[in-house]
Tab-separated table of C-alpha atoms in Angstrom:
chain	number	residue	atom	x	y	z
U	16	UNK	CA	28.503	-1.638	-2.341
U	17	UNK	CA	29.469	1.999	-1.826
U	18	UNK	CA	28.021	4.556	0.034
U	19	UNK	CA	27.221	8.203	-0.487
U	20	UNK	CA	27.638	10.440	2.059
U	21	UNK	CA	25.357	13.148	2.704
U	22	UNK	CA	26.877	16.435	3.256
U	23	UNK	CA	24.229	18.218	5.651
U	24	UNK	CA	25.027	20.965	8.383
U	25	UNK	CA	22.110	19.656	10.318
U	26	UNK	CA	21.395	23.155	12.033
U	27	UNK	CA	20.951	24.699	8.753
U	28	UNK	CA	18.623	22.285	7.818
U	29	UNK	CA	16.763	21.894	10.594
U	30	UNK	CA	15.784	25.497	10.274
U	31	UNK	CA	15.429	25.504	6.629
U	32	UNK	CA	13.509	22.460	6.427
U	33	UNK	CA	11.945	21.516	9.645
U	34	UNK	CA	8.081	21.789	8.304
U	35	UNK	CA	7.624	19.943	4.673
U	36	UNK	CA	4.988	20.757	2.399
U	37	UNK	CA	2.656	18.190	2.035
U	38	UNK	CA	-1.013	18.382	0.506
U	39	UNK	CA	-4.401	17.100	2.279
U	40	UNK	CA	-5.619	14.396	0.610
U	41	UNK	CA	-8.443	12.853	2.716
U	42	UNK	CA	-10.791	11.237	-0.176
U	43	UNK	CA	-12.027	7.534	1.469
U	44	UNK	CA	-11.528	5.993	-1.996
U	45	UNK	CA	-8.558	3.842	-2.321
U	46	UNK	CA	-7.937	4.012	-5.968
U	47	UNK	CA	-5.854	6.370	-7.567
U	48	UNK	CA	-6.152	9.862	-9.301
U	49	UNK	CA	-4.458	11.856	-12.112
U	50	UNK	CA	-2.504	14.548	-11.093
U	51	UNK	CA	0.073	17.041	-12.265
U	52	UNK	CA	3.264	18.459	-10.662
U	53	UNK	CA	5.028	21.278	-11.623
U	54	UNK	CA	8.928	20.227	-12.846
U	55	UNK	CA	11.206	23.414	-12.929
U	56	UNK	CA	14.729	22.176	-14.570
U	57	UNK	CA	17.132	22.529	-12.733
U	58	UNK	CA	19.854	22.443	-16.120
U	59	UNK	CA	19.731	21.927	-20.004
U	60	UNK	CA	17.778	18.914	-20.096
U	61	UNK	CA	15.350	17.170	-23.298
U	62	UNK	CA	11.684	15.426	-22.239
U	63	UNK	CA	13.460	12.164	-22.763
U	64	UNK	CA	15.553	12.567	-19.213
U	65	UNK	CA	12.432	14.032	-17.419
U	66	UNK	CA	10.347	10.761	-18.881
U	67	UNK	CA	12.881	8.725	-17.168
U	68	UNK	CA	13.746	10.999	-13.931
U	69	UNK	CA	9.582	10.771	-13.224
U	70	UNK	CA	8.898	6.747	-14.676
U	71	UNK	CA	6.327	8.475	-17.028
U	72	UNK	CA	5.560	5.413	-19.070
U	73	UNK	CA	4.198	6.714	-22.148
U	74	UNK	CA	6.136	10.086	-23.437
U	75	UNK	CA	2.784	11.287	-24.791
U	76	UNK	CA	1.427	10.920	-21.399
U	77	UNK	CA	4.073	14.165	-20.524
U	78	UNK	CA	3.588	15.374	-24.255
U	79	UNK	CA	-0.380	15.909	-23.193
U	80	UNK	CA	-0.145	17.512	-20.055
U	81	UNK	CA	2.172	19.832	-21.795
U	82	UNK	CA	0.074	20.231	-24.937
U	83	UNK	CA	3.288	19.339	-26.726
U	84	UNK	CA	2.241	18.362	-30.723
U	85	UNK	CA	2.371	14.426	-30.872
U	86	UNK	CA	5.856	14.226	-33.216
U	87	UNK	CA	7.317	15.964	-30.766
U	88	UNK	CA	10.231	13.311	-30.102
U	89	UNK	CA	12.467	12.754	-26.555
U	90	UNK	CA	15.257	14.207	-27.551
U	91	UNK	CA	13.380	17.590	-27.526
U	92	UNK	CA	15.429	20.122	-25.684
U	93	UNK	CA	14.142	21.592	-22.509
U	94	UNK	CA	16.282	24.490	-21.464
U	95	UNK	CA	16.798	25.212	-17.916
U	96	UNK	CA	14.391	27.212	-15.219
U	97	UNK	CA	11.569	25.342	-17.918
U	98	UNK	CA	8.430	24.864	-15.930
U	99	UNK	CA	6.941	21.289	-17.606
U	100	UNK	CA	4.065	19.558	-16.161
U	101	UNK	CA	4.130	15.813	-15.223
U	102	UNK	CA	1.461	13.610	-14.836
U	103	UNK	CA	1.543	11.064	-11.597
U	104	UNK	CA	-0.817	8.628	-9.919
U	105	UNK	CA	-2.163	10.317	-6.766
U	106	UNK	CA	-2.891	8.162	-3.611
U	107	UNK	CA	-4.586	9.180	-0.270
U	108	UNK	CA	-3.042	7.836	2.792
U	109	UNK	CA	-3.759	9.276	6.309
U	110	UNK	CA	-5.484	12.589	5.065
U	111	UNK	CA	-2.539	13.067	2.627
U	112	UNK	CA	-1.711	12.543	-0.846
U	113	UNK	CA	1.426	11.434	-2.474
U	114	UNK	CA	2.350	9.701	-5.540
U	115	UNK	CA	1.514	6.258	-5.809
U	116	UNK	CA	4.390	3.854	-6.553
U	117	UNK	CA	6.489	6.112	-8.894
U	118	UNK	CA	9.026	7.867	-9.393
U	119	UNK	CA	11.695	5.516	-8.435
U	120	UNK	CA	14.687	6.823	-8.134
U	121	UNK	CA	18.355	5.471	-8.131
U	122	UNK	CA	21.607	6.459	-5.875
U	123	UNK	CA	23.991	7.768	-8.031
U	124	UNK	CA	27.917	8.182	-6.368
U	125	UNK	CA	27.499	11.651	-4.784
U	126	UNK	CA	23.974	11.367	-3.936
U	127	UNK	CA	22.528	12.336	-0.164
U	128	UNK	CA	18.895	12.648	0.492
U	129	UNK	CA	18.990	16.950	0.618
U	130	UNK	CA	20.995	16.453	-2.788
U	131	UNK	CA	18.340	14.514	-4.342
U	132	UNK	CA	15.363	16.598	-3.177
U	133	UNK	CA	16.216	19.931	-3.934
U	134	UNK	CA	18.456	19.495	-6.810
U	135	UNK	CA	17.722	16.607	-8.432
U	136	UNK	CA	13.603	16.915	-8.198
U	137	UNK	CA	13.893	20.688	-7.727
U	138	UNK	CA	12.612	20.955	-4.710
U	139	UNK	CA	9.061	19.748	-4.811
U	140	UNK	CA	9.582	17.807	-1.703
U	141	UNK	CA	11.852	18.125	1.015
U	142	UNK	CA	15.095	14.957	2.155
U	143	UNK	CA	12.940	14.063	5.806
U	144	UNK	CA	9.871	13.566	2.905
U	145	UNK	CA	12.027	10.887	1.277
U	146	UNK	CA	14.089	9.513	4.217
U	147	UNK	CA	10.444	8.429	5.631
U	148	UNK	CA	8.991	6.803	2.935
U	149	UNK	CA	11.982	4.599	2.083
U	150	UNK	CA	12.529	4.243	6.063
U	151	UNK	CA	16.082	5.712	5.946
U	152	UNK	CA	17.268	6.345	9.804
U	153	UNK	CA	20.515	7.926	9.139
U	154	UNK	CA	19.679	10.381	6.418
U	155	UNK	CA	23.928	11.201	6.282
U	156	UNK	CA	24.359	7.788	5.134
U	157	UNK	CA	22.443	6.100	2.223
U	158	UNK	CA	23.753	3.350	-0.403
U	159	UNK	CA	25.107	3.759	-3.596
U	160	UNK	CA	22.068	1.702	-6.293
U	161	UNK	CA	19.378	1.407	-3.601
U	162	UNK	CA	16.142	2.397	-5.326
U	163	UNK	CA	14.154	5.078	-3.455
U	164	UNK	CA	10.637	6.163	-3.565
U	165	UNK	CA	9.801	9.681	-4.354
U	166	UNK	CA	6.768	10.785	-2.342
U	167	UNK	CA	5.869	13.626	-5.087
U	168	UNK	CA	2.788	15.675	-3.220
U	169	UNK	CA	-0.237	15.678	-4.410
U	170	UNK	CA	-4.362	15.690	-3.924
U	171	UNK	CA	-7.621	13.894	-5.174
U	172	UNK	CA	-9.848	16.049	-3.216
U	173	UNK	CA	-12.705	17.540	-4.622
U	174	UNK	CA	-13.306	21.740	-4.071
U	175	UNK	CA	-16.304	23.190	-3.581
U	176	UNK	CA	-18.392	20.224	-4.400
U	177	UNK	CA	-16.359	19.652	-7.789
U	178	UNK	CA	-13.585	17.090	-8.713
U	179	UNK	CA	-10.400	19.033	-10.242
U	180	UNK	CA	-6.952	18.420	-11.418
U	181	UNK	CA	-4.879	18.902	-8.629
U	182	UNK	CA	-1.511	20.418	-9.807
U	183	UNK	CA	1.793	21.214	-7.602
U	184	UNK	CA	2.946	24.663	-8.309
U	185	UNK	CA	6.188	25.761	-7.420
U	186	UNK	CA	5.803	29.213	-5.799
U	187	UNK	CA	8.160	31.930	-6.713
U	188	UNK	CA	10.121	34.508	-4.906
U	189	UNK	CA	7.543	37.255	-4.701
U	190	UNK	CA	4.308	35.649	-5.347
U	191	UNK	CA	0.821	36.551	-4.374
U	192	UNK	CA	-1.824	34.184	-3.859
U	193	UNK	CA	-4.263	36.701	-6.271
U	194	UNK	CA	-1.226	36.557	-8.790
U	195	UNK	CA	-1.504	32.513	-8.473
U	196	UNK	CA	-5.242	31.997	-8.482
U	197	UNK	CA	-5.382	34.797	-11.676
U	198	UNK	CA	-2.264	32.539	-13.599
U	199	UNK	CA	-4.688	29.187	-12.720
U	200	UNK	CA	-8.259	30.230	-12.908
U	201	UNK	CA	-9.320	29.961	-9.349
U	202	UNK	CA	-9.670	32.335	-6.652
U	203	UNK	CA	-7.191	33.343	-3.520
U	204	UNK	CA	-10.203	32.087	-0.904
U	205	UNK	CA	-10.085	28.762	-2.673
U	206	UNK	CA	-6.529	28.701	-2.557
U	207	UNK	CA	-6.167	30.008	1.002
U	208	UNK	CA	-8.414	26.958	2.280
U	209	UNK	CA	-6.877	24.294	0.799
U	210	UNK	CA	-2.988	24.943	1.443
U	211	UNK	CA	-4.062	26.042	5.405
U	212	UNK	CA	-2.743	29.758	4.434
U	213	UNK	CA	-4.118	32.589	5.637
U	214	UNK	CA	-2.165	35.154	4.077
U	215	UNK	CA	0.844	36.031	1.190
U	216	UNK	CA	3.102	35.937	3.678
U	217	UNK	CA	2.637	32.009	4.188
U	218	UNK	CA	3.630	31.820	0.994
U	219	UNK	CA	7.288	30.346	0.975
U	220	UNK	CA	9.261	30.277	-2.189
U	221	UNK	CA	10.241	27.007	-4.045
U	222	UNK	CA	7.871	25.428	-2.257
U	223	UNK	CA	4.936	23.627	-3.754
U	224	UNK	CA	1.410	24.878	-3.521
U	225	UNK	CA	-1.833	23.013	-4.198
U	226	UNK	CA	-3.840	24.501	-6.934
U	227	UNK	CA	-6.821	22.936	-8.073
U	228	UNK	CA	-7.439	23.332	-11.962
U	229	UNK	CA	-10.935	23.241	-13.574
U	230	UNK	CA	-11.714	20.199	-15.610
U	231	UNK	CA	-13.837	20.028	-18.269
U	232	UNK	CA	-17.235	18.420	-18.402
U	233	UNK	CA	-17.544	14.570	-19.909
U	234	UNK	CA	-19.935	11.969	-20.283
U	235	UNK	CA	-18.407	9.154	-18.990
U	236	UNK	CA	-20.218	6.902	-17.351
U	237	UNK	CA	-19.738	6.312	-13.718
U	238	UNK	CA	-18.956	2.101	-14.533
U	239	UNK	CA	-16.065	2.914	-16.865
U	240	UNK	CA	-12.433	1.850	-16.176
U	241	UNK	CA	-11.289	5.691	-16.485
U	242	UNK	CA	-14.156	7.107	-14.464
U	243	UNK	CA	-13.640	10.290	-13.146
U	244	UNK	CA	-11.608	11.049	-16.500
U	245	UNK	CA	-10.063	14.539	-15.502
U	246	UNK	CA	-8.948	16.758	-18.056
U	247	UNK	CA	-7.751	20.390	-17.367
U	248	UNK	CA	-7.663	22.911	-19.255
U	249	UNK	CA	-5.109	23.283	-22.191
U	250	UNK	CA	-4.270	19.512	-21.642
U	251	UNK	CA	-4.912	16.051	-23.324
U	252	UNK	CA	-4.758	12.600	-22.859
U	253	UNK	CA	-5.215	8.928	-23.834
U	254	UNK	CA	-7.670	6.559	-22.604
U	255	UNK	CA	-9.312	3.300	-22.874
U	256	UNK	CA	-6.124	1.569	-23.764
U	257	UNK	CA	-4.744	4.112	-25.860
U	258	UNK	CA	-7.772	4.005	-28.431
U	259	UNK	CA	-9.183	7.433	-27.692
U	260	UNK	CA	-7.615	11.228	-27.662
U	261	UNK	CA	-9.737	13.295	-25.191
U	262	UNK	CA	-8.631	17.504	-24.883
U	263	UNK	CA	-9.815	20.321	-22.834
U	264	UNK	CA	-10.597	23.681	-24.359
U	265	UNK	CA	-12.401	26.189	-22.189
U	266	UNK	CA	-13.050	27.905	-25.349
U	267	UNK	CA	-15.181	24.781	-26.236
U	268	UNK	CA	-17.826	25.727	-23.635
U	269	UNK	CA	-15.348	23.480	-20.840
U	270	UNK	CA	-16.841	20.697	-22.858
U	271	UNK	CA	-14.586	17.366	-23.085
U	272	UNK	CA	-13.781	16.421	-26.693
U	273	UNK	CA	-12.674	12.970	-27.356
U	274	UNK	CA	-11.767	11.187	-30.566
U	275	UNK	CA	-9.716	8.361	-32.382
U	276	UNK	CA	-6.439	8.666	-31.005
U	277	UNK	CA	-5.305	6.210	-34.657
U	278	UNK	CA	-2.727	4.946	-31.735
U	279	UNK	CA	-1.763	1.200	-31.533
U	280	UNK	CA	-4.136	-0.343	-28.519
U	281	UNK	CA	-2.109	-1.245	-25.358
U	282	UNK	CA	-3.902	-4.208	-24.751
U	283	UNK	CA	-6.250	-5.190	-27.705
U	284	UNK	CA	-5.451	-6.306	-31.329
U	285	UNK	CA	-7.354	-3.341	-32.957
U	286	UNK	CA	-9.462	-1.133	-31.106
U	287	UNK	CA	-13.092	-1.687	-30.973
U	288	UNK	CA	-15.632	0.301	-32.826
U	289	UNK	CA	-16.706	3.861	-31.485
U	290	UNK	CA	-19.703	4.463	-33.204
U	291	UNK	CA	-22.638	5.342	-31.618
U	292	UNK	CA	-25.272	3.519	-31.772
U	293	UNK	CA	-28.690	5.137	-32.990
U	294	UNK	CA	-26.419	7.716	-35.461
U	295	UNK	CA	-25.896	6.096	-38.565
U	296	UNK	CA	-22.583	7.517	-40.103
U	297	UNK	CA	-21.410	8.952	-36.222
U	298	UNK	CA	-17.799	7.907	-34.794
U	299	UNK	CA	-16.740	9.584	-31.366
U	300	UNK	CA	-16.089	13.350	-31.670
U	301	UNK	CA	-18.341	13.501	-34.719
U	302	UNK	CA	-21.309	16.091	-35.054
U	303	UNK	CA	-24.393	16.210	-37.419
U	304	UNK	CA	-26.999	19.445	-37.246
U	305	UNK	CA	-30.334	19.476	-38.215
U	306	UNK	CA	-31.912	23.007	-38.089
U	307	UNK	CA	-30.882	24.274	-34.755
U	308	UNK	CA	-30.276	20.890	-33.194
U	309	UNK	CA	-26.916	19.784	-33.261
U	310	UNK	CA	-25.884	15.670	-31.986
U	311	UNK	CA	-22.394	15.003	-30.956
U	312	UNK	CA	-21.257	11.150	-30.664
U	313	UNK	CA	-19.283	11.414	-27.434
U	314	UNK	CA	-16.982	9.414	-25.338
U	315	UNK	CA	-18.475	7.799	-22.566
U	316	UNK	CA	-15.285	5.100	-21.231
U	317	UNK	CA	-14.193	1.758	-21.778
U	318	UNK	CA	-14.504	-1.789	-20.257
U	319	UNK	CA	-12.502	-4.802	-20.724
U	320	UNK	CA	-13.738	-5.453	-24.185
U	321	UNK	CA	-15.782	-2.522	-25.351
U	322	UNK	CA	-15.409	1.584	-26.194
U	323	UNK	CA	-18.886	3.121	-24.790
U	324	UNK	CA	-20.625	6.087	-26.974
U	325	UNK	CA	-23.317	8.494	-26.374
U	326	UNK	CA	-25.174	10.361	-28.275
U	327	UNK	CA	-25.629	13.918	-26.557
U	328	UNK	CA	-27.951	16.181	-28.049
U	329	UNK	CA	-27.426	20.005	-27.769
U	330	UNK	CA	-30.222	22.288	-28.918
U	331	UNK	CA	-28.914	25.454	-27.296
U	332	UNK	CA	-28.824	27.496	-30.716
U	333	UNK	CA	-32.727	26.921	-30.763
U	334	UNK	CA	-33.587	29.493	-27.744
U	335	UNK	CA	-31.457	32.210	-29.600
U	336	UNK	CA	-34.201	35.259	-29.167
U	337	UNK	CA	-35.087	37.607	-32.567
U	338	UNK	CA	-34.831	41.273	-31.500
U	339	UNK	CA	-36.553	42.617	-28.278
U	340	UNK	CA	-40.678	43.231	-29.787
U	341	UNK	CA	-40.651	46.214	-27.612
U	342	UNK	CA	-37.981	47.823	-29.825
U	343	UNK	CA	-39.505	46.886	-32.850
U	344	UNK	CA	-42.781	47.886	-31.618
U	345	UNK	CA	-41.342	51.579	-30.483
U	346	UNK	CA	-39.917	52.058	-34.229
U	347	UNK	CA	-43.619	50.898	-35.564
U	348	UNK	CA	-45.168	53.498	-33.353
U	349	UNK	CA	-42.523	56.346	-34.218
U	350	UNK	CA	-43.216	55.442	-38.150
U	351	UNK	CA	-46.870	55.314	-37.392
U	352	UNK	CA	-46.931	59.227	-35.765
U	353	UNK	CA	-44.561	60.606	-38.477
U	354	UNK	CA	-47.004	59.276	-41.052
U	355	UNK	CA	-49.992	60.449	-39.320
U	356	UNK	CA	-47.908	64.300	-39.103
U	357	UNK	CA	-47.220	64.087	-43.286
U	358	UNK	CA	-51.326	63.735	-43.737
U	359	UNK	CA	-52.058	65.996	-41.288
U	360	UNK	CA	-49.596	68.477	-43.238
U	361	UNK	CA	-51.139	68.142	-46.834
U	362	UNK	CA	-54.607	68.433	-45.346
U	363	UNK	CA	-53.882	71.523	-44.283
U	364	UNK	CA	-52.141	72.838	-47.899
């Protein structure tokens, strides 16, 4: 075996890099999330390399959070400085959140912990981050094919009472918190809270930041294998074994939309039916109106043998108002007196 020496001037570093970023996470549930961290490439690159830098098993998976058209193949050049999102697993452990299992990566000749962190993942966590979840004592000396576990930050916390899509934003040279929370759709209070800063000045560049991203509203039911399914904004993604394409569109009323992904099931023969029961005709992410009434068949989740529908009703065209009767009934009067002034006139004559 060889070994890689880590070139680190250890009073730099301990300046630089004495307090790592790392994002409260203190949910009691022990399963997983879905979260998203912000990728900046570092060179020339294509998604293929990032699907295999990150052990993103599925390339739509980081076609989706990307909103990346579905023929869009690996070899699909990234160019460098590229911000692309990547979706990871998200696990709580002692009020903090990393990622859970993956990325993996693997010692190339060269390599040292710093190296690795702020190069090779572009900084979105810091070489004492990695030398303690892999146990390392001696980050100056690590081993040439030993597989290491990048602790990617993260969060599955909800804000304000709502669950979000927790996404690690790099923070550039420069930035605002109002600037951030105006580029995500939050607010700088929200913001503030959550990363313990109290003012722009906390703000360090190339340093992740926590910012929680809206997701939109679903009906999936709370026994479902994907339950919470979290979608934000200008993102999609496949569920119940690959069977169904759900997307977020705030300018669909922040209303998830789900349909037949025509994908190959991951674990079934053929997918199972997702019709809704009650709606002759009605497949997921089909709609039928009748006057002002409008019935959606929508996604509800999946089990171990069956795609769940509802049928949601949505009458919200009905209550549209005709024109204000006090308006109407000013005009009648002003018709009525200028009527009343013409007889008046030719009476006189």
């Amino acid at each position: 075996m060889g070994f890689a020496l880590l070139p680190v001037l250890v009073s730099v570093l301990t300046i630089q890099y004495a307090a790592a970023q790392s994002f409260n996470c203190s949910s009691s549930d022990p399963s997983t999330c879905h979260a998203l961290v912000g990728y900046i490439t570092v060179n020339n690159t294509n998604l293929g390399a990032i699907q295999s830098l990150f052990s993103v098993k599925n390339l739509r998976s980081l076609l989706g959070a990307n909103n990346l058209p579905l023929n869009t193949t690996r070899s699909y050049a990234i160019p460098a400085q590229q911000v692309i999102k990547v979706p990871i697993n998200c696990l709580c452990n002692n009020n903090t959140g990393t990622s859970s299992g993956v990325p993996i990566y693997t010692v190339q000749p060269g390599d040292g912990l710093y190296h690795i962190a702020a190069e090779v993942f572009s900084r979105l966590l810091l070489y004492p981050q990695i030398a303690a979840a892999n146990n390392i004592r001696d980050a100056n000396l690590i081993t040439i094919g030993d597989k290491l576990k990048i602790p990617l930050p993260c969060s599955c916390d909800e804000v304000d009472g709502q669950k979000v899509v927790h996404y690690a934003h790099m923070v550039k040279s420069g930035s605002s918190l109002g600037e951030i929370a105006q580029e995500f759709g939050t607010n700088e209070e929200t913001l503030a809270r959550i990363n313990g800063i109290k003012a722009d000045s906390d703000l360090k560049a190339d340093q992740p930041i926590d910012v929680p991203l809206k997701a939109c509203n679903s009906s999936i039911s709370g026994d479902s294998f994907d339950f919470p399914l979290l979608v934000a904004n200008g993102t999609y993604l496949f569920t119940a074994n690959g069977c169904v394409k759900c997307m977020c569109d705030a300018a669909n009323n922040w209303t998830l939309h789900c349909e037949p992904s025509q994908n190959k099931p991951s674990k079934w023969d053929t997918c199972p039916s997702m019709k809704c029961q009650g709606a002759e005709g009605l497949s997921i992410g089909n709609s039928t109106a009748a006057g002002c009434n409008r019935s959606t068949c929508s996604y509800a989740g999946f089990n171990n043998s069956t795609i769940m529908t509802t049928l949601v009703q949505d009458s919200s065209s009905c209550s549209t108002s005709p024109p204000s009767n006090d308006v109407s009934r000013i005009n009648s009067n002003w018709d009525c007196l200028f009527i009343l002034v013409l007889l008046g006139f030719h009476l006189f004559q």
